[in-house]
Short mmCIF file of C-alpha atoms and ligand atoms in Angstrom, two decimals:
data_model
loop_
_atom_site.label_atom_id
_atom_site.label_comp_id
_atom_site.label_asym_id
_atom_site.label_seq_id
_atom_site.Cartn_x
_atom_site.Cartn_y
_atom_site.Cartn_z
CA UNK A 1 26.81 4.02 105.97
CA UNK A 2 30.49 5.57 106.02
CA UNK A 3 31.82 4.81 101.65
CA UNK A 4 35.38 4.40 101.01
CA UNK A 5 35.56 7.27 98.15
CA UNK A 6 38.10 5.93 95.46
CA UNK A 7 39.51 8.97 93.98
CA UNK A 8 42.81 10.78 94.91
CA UNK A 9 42.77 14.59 94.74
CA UNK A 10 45.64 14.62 96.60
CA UNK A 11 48.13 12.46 95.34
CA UNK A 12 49.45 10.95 92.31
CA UNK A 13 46.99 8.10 90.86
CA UNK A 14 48.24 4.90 91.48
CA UNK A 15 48.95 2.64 88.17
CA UNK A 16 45.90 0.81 88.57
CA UNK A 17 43.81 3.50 88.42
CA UNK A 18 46.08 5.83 85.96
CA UNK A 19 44.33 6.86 82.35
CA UNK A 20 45.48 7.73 78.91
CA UNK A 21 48.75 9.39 78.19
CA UNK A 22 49.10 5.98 75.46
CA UNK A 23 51.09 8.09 73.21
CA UNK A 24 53.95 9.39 76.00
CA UNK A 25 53.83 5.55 77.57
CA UNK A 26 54.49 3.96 74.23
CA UNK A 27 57.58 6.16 73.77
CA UNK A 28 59.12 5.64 77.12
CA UNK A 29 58.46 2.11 76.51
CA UNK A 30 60.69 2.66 72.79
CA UNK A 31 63.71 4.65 75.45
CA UNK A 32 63.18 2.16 77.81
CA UNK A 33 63.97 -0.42 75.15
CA UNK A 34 66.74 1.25 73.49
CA UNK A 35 68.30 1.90 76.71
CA UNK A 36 67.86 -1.73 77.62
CA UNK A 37 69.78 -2.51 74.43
CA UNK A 38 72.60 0.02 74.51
CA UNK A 39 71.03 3.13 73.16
CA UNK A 40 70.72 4.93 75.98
CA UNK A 41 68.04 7.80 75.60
CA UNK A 42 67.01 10.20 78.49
CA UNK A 43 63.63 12.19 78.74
CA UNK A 44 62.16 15.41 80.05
CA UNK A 45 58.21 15.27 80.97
CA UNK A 46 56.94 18.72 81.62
CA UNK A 47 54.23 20.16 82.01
CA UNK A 48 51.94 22.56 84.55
CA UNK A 49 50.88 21.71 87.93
CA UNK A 50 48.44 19.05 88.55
CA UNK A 51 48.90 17.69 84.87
CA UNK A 52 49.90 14.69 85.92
CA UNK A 53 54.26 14.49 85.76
CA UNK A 54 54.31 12.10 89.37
CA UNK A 55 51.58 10.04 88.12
CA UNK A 56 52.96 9.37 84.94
CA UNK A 57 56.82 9.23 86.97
CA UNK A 58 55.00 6.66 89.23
CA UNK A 59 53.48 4.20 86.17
CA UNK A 60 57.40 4.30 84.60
CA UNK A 61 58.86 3.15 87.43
CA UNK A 62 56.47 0.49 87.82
CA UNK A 63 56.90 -0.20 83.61
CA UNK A 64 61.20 -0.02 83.61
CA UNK A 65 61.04 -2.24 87.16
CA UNK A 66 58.68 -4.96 85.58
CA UNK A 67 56.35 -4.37 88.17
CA UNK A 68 53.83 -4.00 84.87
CA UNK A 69 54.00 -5.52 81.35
CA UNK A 70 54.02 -3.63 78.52
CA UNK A 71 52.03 -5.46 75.74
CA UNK A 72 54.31 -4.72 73.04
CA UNK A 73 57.57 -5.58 75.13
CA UNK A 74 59.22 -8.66 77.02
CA UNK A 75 59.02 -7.31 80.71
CA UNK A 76 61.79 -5.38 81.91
CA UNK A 77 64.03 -5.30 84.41
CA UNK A 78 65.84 -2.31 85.30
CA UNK A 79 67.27 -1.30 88.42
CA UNK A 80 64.64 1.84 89.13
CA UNK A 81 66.11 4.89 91.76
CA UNK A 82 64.04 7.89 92.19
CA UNK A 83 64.79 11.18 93.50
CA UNK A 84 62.99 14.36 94.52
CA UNK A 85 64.66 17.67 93.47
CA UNK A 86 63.49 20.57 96.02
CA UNK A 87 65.45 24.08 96.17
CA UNK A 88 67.92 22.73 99.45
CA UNK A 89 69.11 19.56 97.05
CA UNK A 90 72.69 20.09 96.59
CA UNK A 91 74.97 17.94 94.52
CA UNK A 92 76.39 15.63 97.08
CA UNK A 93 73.13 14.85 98.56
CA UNK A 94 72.02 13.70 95.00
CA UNK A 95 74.76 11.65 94.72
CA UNK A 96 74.63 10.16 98.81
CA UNK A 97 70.90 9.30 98.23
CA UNK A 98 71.77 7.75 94.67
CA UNK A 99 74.40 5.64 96.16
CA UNK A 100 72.24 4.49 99.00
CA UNK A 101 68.52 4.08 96.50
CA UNK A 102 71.17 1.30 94.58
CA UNK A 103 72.66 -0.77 97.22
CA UNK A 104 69.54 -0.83 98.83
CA UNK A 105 68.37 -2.45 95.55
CA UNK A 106 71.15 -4.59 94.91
CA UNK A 107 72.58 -5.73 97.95
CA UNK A 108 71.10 -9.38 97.84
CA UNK A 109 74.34 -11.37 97.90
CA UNK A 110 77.85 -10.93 99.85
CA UNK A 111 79.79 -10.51 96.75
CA UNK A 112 77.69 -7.82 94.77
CA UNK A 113 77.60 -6.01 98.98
CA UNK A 114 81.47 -6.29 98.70
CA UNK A 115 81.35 -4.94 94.70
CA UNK A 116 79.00 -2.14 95.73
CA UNK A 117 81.16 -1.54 98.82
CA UNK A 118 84.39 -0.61 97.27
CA UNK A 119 83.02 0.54 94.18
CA UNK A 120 81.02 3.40 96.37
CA UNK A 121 83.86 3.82 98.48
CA UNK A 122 84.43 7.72 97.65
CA UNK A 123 80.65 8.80 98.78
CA UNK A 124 81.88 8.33 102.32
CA UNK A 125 84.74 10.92 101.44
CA UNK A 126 82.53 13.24 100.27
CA UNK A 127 82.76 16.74 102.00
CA UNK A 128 80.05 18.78 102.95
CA UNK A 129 80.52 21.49 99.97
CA UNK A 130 79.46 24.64 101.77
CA UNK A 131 81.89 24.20 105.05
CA UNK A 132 84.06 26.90 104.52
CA UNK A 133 85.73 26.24 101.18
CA UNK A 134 86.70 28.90 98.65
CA UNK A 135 84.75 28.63 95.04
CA UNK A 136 87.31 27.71 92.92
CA UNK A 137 87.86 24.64 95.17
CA UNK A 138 84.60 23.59 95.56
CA UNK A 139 84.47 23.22 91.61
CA UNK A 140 87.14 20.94 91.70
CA UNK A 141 85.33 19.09 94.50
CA UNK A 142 82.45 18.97 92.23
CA UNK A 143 84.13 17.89 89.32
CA UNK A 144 85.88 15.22 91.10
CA UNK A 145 82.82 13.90 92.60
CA UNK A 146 80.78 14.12 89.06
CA UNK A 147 83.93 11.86 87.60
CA UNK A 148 83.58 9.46 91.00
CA UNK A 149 79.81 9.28 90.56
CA UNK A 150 80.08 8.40 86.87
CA UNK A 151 82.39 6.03 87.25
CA UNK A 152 80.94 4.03 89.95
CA UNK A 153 77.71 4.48 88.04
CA UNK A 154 79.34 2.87 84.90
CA UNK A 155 80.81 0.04 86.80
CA UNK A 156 77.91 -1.03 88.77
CA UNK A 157 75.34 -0.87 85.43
CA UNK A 158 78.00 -3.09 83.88
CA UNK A 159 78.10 -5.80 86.40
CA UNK A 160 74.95 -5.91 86.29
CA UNK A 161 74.37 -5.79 82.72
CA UNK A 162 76.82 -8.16 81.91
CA UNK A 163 76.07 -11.12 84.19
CA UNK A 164 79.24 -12.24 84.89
CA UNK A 165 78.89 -13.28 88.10
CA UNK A 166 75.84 -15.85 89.23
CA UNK A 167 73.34 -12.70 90.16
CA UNK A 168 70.34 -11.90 88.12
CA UNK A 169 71.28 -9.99 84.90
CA UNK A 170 68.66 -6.64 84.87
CA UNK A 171 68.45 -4.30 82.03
CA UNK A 172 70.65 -1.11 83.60
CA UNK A 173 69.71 1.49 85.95
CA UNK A 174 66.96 4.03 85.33
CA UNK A 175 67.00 7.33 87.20
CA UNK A 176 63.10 8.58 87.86
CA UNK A 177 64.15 12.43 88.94
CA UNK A 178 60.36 14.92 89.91
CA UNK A 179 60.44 18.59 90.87
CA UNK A 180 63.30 19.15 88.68
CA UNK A 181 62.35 22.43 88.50
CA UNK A 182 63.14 23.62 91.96
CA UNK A 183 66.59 23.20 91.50
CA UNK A 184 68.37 25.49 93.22
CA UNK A 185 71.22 27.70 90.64
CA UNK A 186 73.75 26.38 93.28
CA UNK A 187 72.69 22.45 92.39
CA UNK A 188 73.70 23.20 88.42
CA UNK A 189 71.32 20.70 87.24
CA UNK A 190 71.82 21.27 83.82
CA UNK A 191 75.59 20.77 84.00
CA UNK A 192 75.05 17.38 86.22
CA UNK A 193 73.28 16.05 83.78
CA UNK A 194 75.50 16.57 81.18
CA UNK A 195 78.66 15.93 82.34
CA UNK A 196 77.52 12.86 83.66
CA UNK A 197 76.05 11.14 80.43
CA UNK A 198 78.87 12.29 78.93
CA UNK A 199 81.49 10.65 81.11
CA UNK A 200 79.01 7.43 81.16
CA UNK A 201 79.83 6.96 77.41
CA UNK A 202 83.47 7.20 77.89
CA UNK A 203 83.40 5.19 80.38
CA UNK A 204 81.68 2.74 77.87
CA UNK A 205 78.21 2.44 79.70
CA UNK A 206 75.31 2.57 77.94
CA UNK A 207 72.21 1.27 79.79
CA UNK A 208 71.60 4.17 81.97
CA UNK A 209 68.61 6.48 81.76
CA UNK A 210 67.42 9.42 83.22
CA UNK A 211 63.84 10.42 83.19
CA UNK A 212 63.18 14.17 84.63
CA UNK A 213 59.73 15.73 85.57
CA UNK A 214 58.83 19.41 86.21
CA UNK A 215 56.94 22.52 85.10
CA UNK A 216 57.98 24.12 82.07
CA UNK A 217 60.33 26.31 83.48
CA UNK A 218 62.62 23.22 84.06
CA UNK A 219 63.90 24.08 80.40
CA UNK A 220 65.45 27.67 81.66
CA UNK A 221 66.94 26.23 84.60
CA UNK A 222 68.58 23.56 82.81
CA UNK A 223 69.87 25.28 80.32
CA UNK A 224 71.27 28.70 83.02
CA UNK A 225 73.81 25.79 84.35
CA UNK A 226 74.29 24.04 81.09
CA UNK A 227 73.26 25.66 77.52
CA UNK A 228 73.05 22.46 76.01
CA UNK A 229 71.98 20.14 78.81
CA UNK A 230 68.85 20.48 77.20
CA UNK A 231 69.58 18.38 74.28
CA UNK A 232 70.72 15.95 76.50
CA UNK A 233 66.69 14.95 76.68
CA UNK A 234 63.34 14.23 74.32
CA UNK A 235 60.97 16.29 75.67
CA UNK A 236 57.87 14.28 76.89
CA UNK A 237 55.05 17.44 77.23
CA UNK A 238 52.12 16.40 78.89
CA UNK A 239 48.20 18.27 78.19
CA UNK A 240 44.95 17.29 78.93
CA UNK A 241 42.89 13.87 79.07
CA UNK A 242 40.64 13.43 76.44
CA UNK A 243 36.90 13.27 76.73
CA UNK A 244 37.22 9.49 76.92
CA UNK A 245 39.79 9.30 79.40
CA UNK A 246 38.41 11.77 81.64
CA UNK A 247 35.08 9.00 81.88
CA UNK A 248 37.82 6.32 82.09
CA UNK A 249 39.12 8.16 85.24
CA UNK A 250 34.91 8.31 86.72
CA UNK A 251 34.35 4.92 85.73
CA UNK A 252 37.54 3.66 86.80
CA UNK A 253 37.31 4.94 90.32
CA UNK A 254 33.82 3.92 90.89
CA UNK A 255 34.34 0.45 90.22
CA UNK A 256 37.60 0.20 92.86
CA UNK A 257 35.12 1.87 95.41
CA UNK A 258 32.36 -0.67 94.19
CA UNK A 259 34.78 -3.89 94.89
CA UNK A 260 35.10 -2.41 98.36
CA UNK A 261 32.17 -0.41 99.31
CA UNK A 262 28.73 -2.82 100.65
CA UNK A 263 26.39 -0.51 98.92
CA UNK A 264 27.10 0.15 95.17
CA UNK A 265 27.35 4.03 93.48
CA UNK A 266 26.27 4.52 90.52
CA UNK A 267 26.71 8.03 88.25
CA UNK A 268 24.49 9.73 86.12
CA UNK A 269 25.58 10.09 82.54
CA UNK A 270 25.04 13.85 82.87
CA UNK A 271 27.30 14.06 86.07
CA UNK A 272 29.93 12.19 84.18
CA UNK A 273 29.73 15.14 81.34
CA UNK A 274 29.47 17.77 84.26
CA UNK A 275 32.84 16.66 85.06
CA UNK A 276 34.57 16.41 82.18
CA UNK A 277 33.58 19.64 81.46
CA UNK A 278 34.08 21.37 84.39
CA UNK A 279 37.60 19.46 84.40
CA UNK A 280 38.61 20.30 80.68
CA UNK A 281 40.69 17.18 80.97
CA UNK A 282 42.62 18.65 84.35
CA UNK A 283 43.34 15.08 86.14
CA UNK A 284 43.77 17.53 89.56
CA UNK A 285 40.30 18.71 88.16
CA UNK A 286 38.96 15.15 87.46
CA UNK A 287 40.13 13.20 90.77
CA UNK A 288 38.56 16.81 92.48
CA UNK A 289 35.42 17.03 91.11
CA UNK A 290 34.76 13.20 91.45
CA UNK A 291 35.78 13.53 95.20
CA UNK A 292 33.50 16.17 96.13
CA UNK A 293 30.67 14.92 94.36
CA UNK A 294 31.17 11.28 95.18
CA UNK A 295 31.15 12.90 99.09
CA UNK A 296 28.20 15.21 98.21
CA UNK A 297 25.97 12.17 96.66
CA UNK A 298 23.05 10.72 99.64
CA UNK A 299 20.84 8.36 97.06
CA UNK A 300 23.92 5.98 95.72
CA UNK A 301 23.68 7.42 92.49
CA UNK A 302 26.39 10.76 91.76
CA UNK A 303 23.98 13.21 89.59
CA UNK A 304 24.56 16.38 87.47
CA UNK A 305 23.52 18.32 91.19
CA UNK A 306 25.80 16.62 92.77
CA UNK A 307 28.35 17.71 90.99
CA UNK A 308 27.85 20.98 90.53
CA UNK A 309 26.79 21.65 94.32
CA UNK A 310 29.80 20.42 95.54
CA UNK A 311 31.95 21.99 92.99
CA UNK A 312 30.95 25.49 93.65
CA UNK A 313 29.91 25.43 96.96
CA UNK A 314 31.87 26.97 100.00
CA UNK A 315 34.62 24.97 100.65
CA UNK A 316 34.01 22.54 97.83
CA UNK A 317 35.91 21.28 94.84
CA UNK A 318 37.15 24.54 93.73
CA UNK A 319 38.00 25.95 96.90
CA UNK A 320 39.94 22.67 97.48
CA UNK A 321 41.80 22.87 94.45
CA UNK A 322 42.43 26.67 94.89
CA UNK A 323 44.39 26.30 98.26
CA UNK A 324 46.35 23.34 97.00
CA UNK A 325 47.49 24.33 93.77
CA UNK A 326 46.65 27.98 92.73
CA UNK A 327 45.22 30.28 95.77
CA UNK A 328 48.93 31.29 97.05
CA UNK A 329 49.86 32.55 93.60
CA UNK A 330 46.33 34.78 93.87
CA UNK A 331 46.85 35.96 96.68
CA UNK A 332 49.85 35.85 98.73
CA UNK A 333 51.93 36.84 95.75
CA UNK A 334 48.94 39.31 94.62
CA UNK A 335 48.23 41.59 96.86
CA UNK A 336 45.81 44.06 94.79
CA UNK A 337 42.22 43.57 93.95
CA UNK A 338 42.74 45.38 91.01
CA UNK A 339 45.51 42.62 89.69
CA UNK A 340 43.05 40.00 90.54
CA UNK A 341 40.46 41.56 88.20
CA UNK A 342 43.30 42.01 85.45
CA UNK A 343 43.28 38.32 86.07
CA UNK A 344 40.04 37.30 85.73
CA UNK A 345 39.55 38.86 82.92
CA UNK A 346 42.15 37.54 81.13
CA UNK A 347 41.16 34.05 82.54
CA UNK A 348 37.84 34.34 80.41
CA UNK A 349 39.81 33.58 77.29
CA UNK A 350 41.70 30.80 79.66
CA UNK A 351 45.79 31.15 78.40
CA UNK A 352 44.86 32.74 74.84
CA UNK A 353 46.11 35.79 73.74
CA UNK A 354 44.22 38.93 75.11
CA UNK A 355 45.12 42.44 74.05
CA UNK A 356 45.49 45.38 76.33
CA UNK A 357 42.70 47.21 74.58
CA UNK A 358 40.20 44.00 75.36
CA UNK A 359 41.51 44.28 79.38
CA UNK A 360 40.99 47.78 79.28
CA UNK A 361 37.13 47.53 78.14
CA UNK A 362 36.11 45.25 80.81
CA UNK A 363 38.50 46.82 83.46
CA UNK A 364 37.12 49.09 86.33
CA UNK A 365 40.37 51.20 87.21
CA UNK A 366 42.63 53.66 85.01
CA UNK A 367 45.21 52.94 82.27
CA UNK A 368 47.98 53.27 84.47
CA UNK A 369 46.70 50.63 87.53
CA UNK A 370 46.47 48.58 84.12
CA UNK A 371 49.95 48.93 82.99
CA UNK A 372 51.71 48.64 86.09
CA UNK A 373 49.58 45.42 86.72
CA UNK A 374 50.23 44.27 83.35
CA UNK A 375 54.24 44.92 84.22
CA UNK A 376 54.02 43.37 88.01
CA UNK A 377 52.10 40.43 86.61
CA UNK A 378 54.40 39.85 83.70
CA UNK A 379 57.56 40.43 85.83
CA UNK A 380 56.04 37.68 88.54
CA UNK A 381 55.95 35.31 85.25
CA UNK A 382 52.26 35.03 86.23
CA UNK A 383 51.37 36.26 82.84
CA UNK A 384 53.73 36.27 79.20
CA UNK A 385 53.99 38.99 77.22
CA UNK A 386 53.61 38.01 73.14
CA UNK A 387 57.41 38.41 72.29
CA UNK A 388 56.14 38.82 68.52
CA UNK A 389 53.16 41.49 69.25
CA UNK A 390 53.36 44.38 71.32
CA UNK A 391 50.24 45.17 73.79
CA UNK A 392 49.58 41.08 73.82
CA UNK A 393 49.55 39.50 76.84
CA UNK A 394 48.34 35.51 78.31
CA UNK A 395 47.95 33.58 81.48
CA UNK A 396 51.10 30.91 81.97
CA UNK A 397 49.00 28.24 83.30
CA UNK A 398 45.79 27.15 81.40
CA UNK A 399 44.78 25.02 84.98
CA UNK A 400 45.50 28.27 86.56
CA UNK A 401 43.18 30.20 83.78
CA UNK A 402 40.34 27.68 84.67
CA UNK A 403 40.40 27.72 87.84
CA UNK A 404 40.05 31.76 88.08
CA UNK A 405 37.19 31.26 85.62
CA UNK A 406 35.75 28.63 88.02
CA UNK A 407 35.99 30.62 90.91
CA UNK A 408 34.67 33.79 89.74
CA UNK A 409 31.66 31.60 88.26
CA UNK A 410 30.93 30.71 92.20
CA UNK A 411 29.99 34.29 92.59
CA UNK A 412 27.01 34.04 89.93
CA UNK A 413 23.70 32.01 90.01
CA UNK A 414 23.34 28.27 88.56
CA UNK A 415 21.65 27.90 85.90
N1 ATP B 1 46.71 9.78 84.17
C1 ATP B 1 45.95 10.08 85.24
N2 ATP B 1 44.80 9.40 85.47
C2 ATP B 1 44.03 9.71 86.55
N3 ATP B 1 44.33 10.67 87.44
C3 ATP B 1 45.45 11.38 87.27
C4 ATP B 1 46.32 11.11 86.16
N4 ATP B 1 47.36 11.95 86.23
C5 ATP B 1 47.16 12.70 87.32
N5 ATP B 1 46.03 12.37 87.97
C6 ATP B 1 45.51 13.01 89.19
O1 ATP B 1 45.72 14.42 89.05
C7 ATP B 1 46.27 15.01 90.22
C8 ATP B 1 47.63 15.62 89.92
O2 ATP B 1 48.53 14.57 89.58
P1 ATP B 1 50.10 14.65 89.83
O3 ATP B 1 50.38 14.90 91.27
O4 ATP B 1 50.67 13.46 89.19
O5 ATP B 1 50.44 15.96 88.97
P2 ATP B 1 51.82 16.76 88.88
O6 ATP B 1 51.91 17.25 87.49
O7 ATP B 1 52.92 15.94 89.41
O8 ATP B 1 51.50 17.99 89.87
P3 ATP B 1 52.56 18.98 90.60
O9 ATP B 1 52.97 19.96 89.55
O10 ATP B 1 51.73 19.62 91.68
O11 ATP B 1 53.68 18.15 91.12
C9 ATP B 1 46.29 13.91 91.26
O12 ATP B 1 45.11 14.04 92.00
C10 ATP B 1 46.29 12.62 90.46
O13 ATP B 1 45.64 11.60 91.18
MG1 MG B 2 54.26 16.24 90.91
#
């Protein structure tokens, strides 16, 4: 009989089903509440692919909309409105869908329609920037519009705020912005962000929040529009599950597919190990490995085989997580076999520091197929360089790093 399998390798974890991370949730629970009470604070979650940003964006929306309770705070009740960066996002787009995200929200009663309605009024005005206007005048467009945006911003969080009229008071607006790194230079992230928490506090508004996602690299593109845009945030960096979340995340899932599911599934406590293992806390990793084997198991009960059958078989867990997150970096942007072996031998110390002369000893070609790989891989940010000691070099990505190691492993016998 056909199982419903409970875990999501392809999509961010829905709160019910979302582990760990207690630390970063109890200190966007302490911005939430400042914000909520006129400290506004903004943060920055980062982190590499598959680490879990939109899962984490996903529980804070449900956390700053009330939708859950946090134990240690009254429920709150902000006004949540999330956007998607991707490199075509311009500025007045942003803007447009912010506009629309809030009245959609608040438009419950004919007088906060009419408030929103004339307070708004200038996103209908706005021109599309690229339609043949000279730069120096579309900066003035953009400033113009950052001041409008700001403005209207301010005056909408304070009606609501400030519960003048007979609506229901809510705590401010939070802004839930993922992919921040695919910015495009032409959006100027960094300087968006900054100019408009600055003009927020002159207007005298102080109960919005932004909360950004995105790989590391968010940092440099923030800060190539906007030096000190960065300081604008806290940085929330996010790294592994622990042992015991990563059998949270098993257990978890098994127990949503046992409230549906006729016939019960039980796991192994070696499979459970196998994964968090295999995983080394990688939620893509996790929700993967618990897929496959969950799909590979035939006796109701997910064992150590299981899991390692369908991890490293053809077209299994690994090859699944390869084409989704990690195969087009190596191989559409690698074209050489001999780069690929640079990389998996690297990938044996995962994102460590490996020195040329280690490479070299395990490497089949000639110093200099190792140097200009070394150069081509570093200059595809692929790989760093050690900035404090020469002939040092590392993998970016430790998910990358262990999924090279994993793949390579297909290749030799199981033990
Ligand atoms: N806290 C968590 N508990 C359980 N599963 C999680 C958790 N966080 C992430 N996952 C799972 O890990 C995978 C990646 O999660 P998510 O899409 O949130 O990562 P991401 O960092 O946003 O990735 P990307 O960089 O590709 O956008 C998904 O399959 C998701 O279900
Ligand atoms: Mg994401």
């Amino acid at each position: 009989m056909k199982k419903l399998n409970p875990f999501k390798p392809n999509s961010p974890v829905p709160p019910a089903m979302f582990a760990g991370r207690i630390s970063e949730i109890e200190s966007i629970e302490k911005s939430l509440f400042q914000t909520q009470n006129g400290q506004p604070s903004n943060l920055m979650v980062t982190g590499d692919r598959g680490i879990g940003k939109s899962s984490l964006l996903f529980y804070v929306k449900g956390l700053a909309s009330g939708g859950i309770k946090s134990p240690d705070y009254e429920r709150f009740n902000f006004v949540t409105v999330d956007l998607l960066v991707s490199e075509k996002t311009d500025i007045s787009t942003l803007v447009k869908l912010a506009e629309r995200k809030i009245s959609r929200e608040l438009s419950k009663t004919e007088a906060i329609r009419s408030f929103l309605h004339t307070t708004w009024e200038f996103v209908k005005r706005i021109r599309i920037m690229d339609s043949g206007i000279g730069p120096e005048e579309k900066n003035s467009e953009i400033e113009i519009l950052l001041d409008d945006f700001s403005y209207s911003l301010a005056e909408t969080s304070k009606r609501i705020t400030e519960n003048a009229s007979a609506e229901e008071k809510r705590d401010g607006i939070v802004f839930v912005i993922d992919e921040c790194d695919s910015a495009s230079p032409d959006l100027r992230l960094g300087y968006f962000f900054k100019n408009v928490t600055e003009s927020l506090l002159h207007h005298g508004c102080y109960n919005v929040m932004f909360i950004i996602a995105g790989l590391p690299t968010v940092v440099e593109k923030l800060s190539e529009s906007h030096p000190s845009s960065i300081r604008v945030f806290t940085q929330v960096p996010l790294g592994e599950l622990s042992p015991s979340d990563r059998r949270y995340v098993v257990d978890r899932g098994l127990e949503e597919a046992n409230k549906v599911n006729k016939i019960q599934t039980k796991i192994s406590p070696d499979a459970k190990i196998q994964i968090s293992v295999l995983s080394e806390g990688y939620p893509n990793f996790i929700q993967q490995f618990s897929f496959s084997a969950f799909e590979e198991d035939s006796d109701n009960e997910i064992s150590g085989d299981d899991v390692l059958n369908s991890a490293f078989k053809q077209g299994g867990a690994i090859d699944a997580i390869g084409s989704r997150y990690y195969a087009s970096d190596f191989y559409d942007r690698i074209k050489s076999d001999e780069y690929r072996e640079v990389l998996s031998i690297m990938a044996e110390k995962m994102n460590e520091w490996i020195t040329k002369a280690e490479i070299r000893a395990k490497f089949s070609g000639d110093e200099s197929t190792l140097s200009n790989a070394l150069s081509a891989l570093v200059g595809r940010k692929i790989i760093l360089r050690n900035p404090s000691k020469i002939g040092e070099y590392r993998l970016q990505q430790r998910g990358f790093a262990l999924w090279i190691k994993l793949f390579g492993d297909k290749s030799k016998p199981k033990a």
